[in-house]
Short mmCIF file of C-alpha atoms (C1' of nucleotides) in Angstrom, two decimals:
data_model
loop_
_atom_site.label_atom_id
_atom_site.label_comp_id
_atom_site.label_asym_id
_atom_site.label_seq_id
_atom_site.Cartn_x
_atom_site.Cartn_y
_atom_site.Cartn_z
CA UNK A 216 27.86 11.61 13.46
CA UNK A 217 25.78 14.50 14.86
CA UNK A 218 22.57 15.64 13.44
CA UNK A 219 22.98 18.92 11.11
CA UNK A 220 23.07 21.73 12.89
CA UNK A 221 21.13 24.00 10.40
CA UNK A 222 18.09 23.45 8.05
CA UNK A 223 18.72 25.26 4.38
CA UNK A 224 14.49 26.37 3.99
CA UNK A 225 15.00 27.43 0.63
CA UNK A 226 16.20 24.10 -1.03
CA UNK A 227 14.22 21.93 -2.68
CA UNK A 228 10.73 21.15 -1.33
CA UNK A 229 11.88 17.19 -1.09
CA UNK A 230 15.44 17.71 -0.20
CA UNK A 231 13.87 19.97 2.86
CA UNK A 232 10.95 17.61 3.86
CA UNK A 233 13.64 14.88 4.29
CA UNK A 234 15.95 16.88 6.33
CA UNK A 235 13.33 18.54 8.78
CA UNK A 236 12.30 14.83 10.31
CA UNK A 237 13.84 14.71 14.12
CA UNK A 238 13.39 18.83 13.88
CA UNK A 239 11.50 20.03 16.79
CA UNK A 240 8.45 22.34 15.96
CA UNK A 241 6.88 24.28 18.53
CA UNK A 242 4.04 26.66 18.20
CA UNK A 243 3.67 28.45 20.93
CA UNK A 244 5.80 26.17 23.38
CA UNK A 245 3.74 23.27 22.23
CA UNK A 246 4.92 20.09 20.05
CA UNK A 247 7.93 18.06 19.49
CA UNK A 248 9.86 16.53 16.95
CA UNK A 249 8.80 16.01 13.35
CA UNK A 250 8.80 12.71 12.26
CA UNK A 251 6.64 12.64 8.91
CA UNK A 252 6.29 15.26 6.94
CA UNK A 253 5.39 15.29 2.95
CA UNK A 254 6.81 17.42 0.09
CA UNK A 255 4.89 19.46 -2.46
CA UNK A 256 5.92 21.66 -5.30
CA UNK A 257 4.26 23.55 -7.78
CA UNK A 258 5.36 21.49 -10.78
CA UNK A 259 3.36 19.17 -8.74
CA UNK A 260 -0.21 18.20 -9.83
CA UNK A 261 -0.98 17.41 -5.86
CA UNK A 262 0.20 20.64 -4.64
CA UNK A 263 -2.47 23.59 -4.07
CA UNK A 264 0.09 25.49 -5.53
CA UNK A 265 -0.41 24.12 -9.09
CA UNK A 266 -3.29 25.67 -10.32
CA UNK A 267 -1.54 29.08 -9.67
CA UNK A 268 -1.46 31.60 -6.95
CA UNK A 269 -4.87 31.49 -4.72
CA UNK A 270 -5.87 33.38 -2.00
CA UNK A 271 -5.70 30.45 -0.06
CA UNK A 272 -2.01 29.10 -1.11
CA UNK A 273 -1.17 32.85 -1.27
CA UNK A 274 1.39 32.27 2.06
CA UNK A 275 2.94 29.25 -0.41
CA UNK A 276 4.58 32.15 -2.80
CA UNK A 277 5.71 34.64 0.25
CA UNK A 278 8.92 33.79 1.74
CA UNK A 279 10.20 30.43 3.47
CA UNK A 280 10.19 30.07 6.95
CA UNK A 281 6.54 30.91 7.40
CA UNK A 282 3.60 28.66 8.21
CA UNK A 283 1.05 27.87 5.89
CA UNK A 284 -2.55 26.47 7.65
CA UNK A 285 -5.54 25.24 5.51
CA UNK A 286 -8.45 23.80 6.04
CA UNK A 287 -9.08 20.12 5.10
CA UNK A 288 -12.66 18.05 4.01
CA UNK A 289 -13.91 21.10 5.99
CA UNK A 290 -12.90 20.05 9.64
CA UNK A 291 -9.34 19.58 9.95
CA UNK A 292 -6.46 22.17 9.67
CA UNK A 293 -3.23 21.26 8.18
CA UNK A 294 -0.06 22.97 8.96
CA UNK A 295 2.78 23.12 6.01
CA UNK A 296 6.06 25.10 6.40
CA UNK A 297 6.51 27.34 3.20
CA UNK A 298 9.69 26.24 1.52
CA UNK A 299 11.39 26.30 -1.61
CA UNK A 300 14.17 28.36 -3.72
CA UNK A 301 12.16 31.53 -4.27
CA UNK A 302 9.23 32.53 -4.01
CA UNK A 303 7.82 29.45 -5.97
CA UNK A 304 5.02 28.31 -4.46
CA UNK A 305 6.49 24.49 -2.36
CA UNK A 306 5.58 23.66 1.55
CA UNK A 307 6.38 20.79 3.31
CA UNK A 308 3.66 19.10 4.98
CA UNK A 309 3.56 18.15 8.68
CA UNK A 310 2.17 14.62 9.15
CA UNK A 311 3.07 13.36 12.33
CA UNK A 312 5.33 14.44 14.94
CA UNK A 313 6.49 13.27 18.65
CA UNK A 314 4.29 15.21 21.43
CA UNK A 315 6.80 15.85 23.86
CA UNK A 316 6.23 19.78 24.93
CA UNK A 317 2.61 20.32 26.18
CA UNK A 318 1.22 17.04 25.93
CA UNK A 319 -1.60 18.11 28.67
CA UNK A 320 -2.18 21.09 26.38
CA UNK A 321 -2.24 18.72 23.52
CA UNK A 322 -4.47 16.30 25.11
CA UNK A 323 -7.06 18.57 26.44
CA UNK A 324 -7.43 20.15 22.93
CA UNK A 325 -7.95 16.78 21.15
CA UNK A 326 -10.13 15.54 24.46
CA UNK A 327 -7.97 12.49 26.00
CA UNK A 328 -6.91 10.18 23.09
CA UNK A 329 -3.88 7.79 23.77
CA UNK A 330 -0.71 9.10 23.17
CA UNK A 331 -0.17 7.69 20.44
CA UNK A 332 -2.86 8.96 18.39
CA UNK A 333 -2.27 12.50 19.27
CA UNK A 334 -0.20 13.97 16.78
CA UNK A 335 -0.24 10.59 14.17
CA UNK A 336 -1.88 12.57 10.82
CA UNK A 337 -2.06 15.54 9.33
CA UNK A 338 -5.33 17.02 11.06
CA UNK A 339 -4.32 15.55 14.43
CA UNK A 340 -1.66 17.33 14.71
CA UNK A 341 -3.28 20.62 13.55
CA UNK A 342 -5.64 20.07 16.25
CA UNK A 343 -2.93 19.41 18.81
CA UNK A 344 -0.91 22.43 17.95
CA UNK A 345 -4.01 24.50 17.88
CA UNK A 346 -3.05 25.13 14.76
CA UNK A 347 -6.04 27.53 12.60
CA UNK A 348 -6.38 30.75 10.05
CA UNK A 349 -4.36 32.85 13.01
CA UNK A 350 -1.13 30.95 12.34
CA UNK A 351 -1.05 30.97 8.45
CA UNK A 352 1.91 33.32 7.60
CA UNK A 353 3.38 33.31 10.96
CA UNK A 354 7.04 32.55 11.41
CA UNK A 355 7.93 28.62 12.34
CA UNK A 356 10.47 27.96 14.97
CA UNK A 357 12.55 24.90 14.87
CA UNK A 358 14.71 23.54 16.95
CA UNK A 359 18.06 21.08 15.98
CA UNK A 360 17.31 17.30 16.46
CA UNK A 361 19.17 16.28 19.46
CA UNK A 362 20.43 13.04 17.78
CA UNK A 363 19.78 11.37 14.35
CA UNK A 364 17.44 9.41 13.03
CA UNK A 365 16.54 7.24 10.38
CA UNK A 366 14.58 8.35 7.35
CA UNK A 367 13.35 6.52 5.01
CA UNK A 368 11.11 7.85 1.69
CA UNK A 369 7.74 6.47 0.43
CA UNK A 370 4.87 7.40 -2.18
CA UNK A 371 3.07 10.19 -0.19
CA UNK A 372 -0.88 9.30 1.47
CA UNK A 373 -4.16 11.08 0.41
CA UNK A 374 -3.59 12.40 -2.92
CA UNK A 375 -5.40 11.28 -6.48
CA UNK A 376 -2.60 13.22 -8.63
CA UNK A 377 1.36 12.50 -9.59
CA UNK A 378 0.85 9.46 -6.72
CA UNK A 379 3.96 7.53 -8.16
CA UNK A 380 6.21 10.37 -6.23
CA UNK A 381 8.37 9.34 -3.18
CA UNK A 382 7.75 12.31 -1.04
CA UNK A 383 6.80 11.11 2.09
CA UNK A 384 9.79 11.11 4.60
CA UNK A 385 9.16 9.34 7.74
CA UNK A 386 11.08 8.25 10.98
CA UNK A 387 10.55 4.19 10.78
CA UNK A 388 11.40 3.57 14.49
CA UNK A 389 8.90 6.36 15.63
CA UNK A 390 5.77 4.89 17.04
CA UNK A 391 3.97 8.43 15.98
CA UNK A 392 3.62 8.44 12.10
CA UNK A 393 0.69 7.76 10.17
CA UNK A 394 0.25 4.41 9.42
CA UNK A 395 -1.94 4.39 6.30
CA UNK A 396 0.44 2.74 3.78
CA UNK A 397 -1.27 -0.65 3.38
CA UNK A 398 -3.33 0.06 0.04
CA UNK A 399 -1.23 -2.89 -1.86
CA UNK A 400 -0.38 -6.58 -1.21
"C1'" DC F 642 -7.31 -6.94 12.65
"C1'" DT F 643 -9.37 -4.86 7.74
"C1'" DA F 644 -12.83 -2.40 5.03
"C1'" DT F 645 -16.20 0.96 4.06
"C1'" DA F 646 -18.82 5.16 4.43
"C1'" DG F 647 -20.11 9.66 6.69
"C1'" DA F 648 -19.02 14.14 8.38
"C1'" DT F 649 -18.34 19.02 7.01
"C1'" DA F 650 -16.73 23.78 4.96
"C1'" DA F 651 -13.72 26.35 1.90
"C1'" DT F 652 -12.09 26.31 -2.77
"C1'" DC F 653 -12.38 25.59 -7.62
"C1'" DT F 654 -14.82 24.82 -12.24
"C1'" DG E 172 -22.21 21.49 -8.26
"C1'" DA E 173 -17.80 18.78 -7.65
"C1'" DT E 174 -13.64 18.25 -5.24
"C1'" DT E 175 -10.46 17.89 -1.27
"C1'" DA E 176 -2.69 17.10 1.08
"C1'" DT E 177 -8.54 13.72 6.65
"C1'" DC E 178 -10.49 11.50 10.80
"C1'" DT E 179 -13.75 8.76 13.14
"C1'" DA E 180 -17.33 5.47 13.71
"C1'" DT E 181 -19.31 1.34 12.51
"C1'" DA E 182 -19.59 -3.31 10.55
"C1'" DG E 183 -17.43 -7.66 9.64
"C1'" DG E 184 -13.54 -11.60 10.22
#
DNA sequence: CTATAGATAATCT
DNA sequence: GATTATCTATAGG
C-alpha cells in the first residue's frame, strides 16, 4: 500500500510521533526523512510541558504545526514539532533522521563526521539543521514519505520520569537512529 | 566493543 | 543550588 498521504498534527502526541517516521523535514531546504522521533504529553512527567506553561515550553501550548527548539545540558538544541488536540501543551521529538538534502551544508556545520553520525540523536540533528532560538515557533514543512516503512515502538532514551512508556518510534532498517537502547541484558 | 565521566547554559526549586 | 528530552572523549577488554 502507499504511504498516507496526509499527517493529522493535532492527534495524539504518540499516535503523531508514530506516523511522522519516513516524513521528510526540511528547514530551510536542509534535512531528510524522519526516522526516530519521541512523543511527549503534558500528562507526562518527562514532558517540559508538565510542570505548566513556561516561557520556555510556551511554543508547546500555541498551535500545532510549529517548531519548538530548546536548549539541552547547555550545548545542544533540540527541535520538537508542537502537536496535540488543542492547545495542550504535546511535541514530538526529532531524534534522528536520514540527511539526504544538504548533506555538505550539514556536514560543514557539524565539521566532517561520517555520515552516519550526522543526524543520529537529538542534538546532532539540531546542529545539522542549524536548528537554534530563531526557529522556535516557526512553521515546519513536511513532505509525504515516498514509500513506507517499518515502525516499530520502544521505551523512549534520556529521561528519569514515566520511563516504562513506549514512545519512541523508530525506522528499524534505517542505519540513522540513535542507538542507545542497550541499558538491559 | 562497553563503560564511565566531563562539558556547559538555561530553567526550575 | 540542583536538574536536564545530550554528545564526546577517554579508559579498559
Amino acid at each position: 500500500m502507499g504511504a498516507a498521504l496526509t499527517l493529522d498534527l493535532t492527534a495524539d502526541a504518540p499516535d503523531v510521533a508514530r506516523a511522522m517516521i519516513g516524513w521528510t523535514l526540511l528547514v530551510d531546504g536542509v534535512g531528510g526523512p524522519v526516522v526516530e522521533t519521541e512523543a511527549y504529553r503534558q500528562d507526562d512527567p518527562a514532558s517540559h510541558a508538565y510542570p505548566g506553561r513556561t516561557p520556555r515550553n510556551a511554543v508547546m501550548f500555541g498551535p500545532p504545526g510549529r517548531f519548538y527548539v530548546y536548549l539541552s545540558y547547555g550545548i545542544h538544541w533540540c527541535v520538537n514539532v508542537v502537536c496535540g488536540p488543542e492547545e495542550v501543551g504535546s511535541a514530538v521529538l526529532i531524534r534522528a533522521l536520514e540527511p539526504v538534502h544538504g548533506i555538505q551544508t550539514m556536514r560543514e556545520r557539524r565539521g566532517r563526521e561520517p555520515l552516519r553520525e550526522l543526524t543520529s540523536g537529538p542534538g546532532r540533528v539540531g546542529q545539522a539543521l542549524g536548528a537554534g532560538p530563531w526557529l522556535n515557533g516557526g512553521v515546519v514543512h513536511l513532505a509525504p514519505p515516498d514509500r513506507d516503512r517499518e515502525v516499530v515502538a520502544t521505551v523512549r532514551i534520556g529521561i528519569t520520569k514515566a520511563v516504562d512508556r513506549p514512545w519512541r518510534f523508530l525506522d528499524p532498517a534505517s542505519p540513522y537512529v540513535s542507538r542507545r537502547a542497550r541499558t538491559a541484558a
